[in-house]
Structure formats: C-alpha cells, structure tokens
PDB file of C-alpha atoms in Angstrom:
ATOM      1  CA  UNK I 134      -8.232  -9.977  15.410  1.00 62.00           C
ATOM      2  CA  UNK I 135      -5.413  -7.829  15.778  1.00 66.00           C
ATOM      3  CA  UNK I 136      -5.601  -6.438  12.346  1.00 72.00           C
ATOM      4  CA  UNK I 137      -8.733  -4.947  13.318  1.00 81.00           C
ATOM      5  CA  UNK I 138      -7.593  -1.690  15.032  1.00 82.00           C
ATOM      6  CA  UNK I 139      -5.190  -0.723  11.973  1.00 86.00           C
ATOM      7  CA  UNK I 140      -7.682  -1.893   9.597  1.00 91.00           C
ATOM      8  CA  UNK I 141     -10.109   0.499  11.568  1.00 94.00           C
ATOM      9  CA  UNK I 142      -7.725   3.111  10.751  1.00 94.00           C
ATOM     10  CA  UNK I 143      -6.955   2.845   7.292  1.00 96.00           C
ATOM     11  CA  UNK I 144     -10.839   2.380   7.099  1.00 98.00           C
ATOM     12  CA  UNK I 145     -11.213   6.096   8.453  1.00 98.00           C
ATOM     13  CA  UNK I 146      -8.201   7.217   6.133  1.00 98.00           C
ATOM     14  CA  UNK I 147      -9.957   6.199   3.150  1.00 98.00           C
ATOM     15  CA  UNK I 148     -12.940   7.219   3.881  1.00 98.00           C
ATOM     16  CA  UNK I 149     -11.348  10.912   4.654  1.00 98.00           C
ATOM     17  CA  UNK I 150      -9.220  10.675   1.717  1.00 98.00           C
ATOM     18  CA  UNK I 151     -12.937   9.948  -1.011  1.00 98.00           C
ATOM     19  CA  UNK I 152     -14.311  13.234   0.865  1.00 97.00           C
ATOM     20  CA  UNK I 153     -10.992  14.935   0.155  1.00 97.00           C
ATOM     21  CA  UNK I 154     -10.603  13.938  -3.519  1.00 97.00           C
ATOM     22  CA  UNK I 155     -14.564  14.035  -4.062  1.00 97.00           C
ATOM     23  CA  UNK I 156     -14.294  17.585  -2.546  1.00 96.00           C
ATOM     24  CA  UNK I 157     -11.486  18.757  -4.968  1.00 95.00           C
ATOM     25  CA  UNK I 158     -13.151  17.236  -7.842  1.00 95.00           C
ATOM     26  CA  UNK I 159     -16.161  18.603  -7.368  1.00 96.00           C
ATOM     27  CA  UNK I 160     -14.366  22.162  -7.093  1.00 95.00           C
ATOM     28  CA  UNK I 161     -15.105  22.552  -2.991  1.00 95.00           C
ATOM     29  CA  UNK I 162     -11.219  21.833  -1.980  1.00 95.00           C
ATOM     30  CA  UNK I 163      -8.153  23.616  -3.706  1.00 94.00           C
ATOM     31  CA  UNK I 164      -4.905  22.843  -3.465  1.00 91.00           C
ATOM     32  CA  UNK I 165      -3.090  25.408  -0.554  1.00 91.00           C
ATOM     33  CA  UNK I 166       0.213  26.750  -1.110  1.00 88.00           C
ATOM     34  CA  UNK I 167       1.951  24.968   0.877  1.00 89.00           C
ATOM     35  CA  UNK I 168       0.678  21.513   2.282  1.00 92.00           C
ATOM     36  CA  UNK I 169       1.077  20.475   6.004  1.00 92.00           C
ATOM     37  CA  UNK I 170      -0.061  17.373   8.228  1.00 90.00           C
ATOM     38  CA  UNK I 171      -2.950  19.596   8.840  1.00 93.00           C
ATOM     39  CA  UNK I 172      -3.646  21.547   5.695  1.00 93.00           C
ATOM     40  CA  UNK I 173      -3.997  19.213   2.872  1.00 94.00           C
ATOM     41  CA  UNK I 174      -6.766  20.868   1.227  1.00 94.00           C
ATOM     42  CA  UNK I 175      -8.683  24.219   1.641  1.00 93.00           C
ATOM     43  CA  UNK I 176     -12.240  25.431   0.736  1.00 93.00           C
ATOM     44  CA  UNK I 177     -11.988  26.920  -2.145  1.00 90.00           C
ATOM     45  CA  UNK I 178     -13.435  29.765  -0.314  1.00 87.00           C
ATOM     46  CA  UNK I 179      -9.948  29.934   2.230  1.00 71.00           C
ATOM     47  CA  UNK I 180      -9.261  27.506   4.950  1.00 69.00           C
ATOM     48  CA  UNK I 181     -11.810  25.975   7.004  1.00 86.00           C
ATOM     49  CA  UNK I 182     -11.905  23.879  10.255  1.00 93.00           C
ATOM     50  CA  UNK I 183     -13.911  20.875   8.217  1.00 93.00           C
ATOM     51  CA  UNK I 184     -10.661  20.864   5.412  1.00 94.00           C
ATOM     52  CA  UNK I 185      -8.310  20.640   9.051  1.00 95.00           C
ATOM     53  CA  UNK I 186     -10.640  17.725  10.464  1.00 96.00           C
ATOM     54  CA  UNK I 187     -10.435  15.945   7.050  1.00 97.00           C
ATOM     55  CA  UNK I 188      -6.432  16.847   6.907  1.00 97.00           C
ATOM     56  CA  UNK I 189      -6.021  15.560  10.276  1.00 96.00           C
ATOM     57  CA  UNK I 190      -8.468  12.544  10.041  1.00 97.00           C
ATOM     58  CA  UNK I 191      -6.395  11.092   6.750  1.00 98.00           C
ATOM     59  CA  UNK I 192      -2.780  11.405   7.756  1.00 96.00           C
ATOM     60  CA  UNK I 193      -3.370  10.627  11.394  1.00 94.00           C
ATOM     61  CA  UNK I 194      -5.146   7.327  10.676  1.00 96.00           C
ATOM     62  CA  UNK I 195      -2.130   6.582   7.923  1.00 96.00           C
ATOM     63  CA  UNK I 196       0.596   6.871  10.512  1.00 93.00           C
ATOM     64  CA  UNK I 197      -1.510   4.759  13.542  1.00 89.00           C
ATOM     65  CA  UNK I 198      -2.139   1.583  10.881  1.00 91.00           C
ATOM     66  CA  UNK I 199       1.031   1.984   9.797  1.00 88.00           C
ATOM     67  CA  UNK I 200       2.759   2.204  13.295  1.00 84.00           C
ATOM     68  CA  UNK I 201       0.392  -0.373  14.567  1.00 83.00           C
ATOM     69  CA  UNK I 202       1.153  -2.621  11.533  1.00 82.00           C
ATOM     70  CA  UNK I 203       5.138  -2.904  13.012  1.00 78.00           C
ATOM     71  CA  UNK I 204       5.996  -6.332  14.085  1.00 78.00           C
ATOM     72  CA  UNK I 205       7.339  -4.787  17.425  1.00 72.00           C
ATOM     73  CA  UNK I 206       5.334  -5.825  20.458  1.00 74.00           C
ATOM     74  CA  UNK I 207       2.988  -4.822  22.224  1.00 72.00           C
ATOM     75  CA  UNK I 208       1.771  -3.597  18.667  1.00 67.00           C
ATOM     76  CA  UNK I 209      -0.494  -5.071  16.554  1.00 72.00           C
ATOM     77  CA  UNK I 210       1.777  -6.118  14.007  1.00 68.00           C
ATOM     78  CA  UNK I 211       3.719  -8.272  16.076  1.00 69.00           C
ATOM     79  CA  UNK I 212       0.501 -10.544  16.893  1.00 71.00           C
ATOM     80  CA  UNK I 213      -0.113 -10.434  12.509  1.00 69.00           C
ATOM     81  CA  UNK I 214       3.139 -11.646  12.238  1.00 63.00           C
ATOM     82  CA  UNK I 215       2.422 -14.398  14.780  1.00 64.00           C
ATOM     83  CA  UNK I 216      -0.871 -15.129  12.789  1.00 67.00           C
ATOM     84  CA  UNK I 217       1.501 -15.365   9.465  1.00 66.00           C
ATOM     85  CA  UNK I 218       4.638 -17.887  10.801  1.00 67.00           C
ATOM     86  CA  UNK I 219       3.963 -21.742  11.207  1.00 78.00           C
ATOM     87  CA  UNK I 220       2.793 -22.548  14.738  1.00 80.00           C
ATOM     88  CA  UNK I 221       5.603 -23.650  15.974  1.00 80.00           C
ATOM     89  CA  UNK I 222       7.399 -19.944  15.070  1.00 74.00           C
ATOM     90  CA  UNK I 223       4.108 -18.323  16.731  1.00 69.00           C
ATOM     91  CA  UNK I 224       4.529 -19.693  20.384  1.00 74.00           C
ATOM     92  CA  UNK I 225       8.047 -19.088  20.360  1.00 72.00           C
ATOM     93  CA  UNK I 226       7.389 -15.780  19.172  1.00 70.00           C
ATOM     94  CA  UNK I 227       4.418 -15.495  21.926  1.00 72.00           C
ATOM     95  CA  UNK I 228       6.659 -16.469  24.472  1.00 72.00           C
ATOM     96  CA  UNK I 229       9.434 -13.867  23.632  1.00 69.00           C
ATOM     97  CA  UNK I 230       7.365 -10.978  23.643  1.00 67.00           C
ATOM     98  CA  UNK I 231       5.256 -11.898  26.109  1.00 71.00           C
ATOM     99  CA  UNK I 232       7.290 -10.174  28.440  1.00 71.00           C
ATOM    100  CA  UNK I 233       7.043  -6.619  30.048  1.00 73.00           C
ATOM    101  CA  UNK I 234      10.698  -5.830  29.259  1.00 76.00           C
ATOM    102  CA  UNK I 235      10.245  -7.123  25.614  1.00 73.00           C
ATOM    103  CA  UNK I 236       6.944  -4.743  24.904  1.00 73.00           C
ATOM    104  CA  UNK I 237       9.324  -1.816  26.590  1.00 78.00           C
ATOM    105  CA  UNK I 238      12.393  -2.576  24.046  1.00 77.00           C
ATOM    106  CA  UNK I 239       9.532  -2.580  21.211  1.00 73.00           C
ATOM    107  CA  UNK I 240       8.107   0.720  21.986  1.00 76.00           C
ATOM    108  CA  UNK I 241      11.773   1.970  22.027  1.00 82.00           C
ATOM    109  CA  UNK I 242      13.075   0.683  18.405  1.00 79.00           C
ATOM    110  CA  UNK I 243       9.043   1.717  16.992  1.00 77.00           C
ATOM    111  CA  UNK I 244       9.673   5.211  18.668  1.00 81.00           C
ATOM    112  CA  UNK I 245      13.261   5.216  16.944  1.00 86.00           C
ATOM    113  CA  UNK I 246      12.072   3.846  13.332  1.00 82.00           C
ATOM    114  CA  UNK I 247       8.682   5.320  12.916  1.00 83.00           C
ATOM    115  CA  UNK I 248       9.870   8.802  12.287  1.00 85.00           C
ATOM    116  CA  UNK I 249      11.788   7.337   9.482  1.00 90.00           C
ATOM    117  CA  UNK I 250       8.940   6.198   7.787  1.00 89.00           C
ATOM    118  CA  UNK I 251       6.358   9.600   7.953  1.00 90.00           C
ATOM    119  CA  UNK I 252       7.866  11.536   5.346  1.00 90.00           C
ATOM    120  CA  UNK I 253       7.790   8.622   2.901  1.00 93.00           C
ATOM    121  CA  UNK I 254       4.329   7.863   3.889  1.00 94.00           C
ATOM    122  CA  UNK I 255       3.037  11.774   3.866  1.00 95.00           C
ATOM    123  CA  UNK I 256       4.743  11.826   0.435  1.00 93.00           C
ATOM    124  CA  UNK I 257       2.447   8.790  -0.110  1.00 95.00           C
ATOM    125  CA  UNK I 258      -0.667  10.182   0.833  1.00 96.00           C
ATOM    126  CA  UNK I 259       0.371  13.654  -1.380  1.00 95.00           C
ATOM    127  CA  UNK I 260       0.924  11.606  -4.263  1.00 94.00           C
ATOM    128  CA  UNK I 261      -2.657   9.718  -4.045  1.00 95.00           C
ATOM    129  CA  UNK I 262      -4.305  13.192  -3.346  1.00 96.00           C
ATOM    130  CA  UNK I 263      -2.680  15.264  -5.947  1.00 95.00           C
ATOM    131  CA  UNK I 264      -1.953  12.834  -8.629  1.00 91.00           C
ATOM    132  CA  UNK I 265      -0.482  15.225 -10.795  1.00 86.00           C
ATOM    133  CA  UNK I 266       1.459  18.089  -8.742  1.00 78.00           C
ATOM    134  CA  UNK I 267       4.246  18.159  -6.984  1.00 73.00           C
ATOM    135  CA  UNK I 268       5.003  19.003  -3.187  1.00 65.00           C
ATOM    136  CA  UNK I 269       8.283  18.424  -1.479  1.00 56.00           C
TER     137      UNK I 269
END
C-alpha cells in the first residue's frame, strides 16, 4: 500500500512524458533553447501554458516518487523497505521510526539528500525526452 502514492506519481509522469514525446513526434512540440523544470518542450508555434502544464506535470511527479521512494520515515519508502526485510527486521524497523522525533530526523537527512539527486534525475528525464541531443 505504500507504494501506491509514488506509483501514482510516476503513473502521471509517464503519462505526461507519451503526450510530450507523442507531441514532438508528431511535430506539435520543439525542442526550446534552453530547457528548464518548466519548459521542456514548446509548441512549435512558441511557448504555451499546455507545454508548461505538461513540463511541470512530468518532472514534478519524477521528483515526488522519487522523494517518496526514500527509505526515510515518515516517507513512503521507509514502509517499502519494511514490506522488503524479513519480519523480524520490519517490526524492529516499525518500532524505530515509529516515533515523532525519528519522522523529524527523516525529513531532515531527505531535505539534505534530495537536492543531490534532482539534477541527476532532470538529466534523466532530458535524456528519455530527447534521446539524441544534448542539454547540460
């Protein structure tokens, strides 16, 4: 069950990201000149607010799975992991970050880590959108 919200989200990132690369094959979406978290494609016509939504939509659902996906508690991840490890593991692990103090440390070392991990994972998404360019 606690997969469910990031699977959710990668769900809507996919989804965004067949529109996007339906869009540009199709001849809709162009590549911009420079890519941001909220300009990954334009109408071919110039910007538009549907190519932001779409932008927005893919890499915003990327980072929340992702985030929620770290075995920190309170997020999701944690409770995976505690789906993964032998029973025994799980309650102990249940116990530990049952507490309030535990879910603040979590949030703390997430907040600290996940910034780490958004470049490499906008790269990521770049990559899978435009297979064969190249934006730094």
């Amino acid at each position: 069950m606690a997969a469910a919200g990031p699977f959710g989200n990668f769900l809507i990132a996919f989804s965004a990201f067949v529109v996007l690369r339906s869009g540009l094959s199709l001849g809709w979406f162009v590549a911009p000149e420079s890519v941001s978290l909220d300009s990954i494609v334009e109408l071919a016509k110039g910007p538009s607010y549907i190519t932001t939504m779409l932008s927005v939509l893919l890499i915003q659902n990327v980072f929340l799975g992702t985030f929620n996906l770290l075995p920190l508690p309170p997020l999701d991840g944690s409770a995976v992991l505690g789906g993964l490890l032998p029973e025994r593991h799980a309650i102990a692990m249940r116990e530990f970050s049952s507490s309030g103090m535990m879910s603040m440390v979590g949030l703390l070392v997430a907040w600290q880590v996940f910034p780490a991990v958004t470049d490499p994972l906008f790269s990521l998404v770049l990559r899978a959108v435009y297979p064969d360019a190249s934006y730094s």
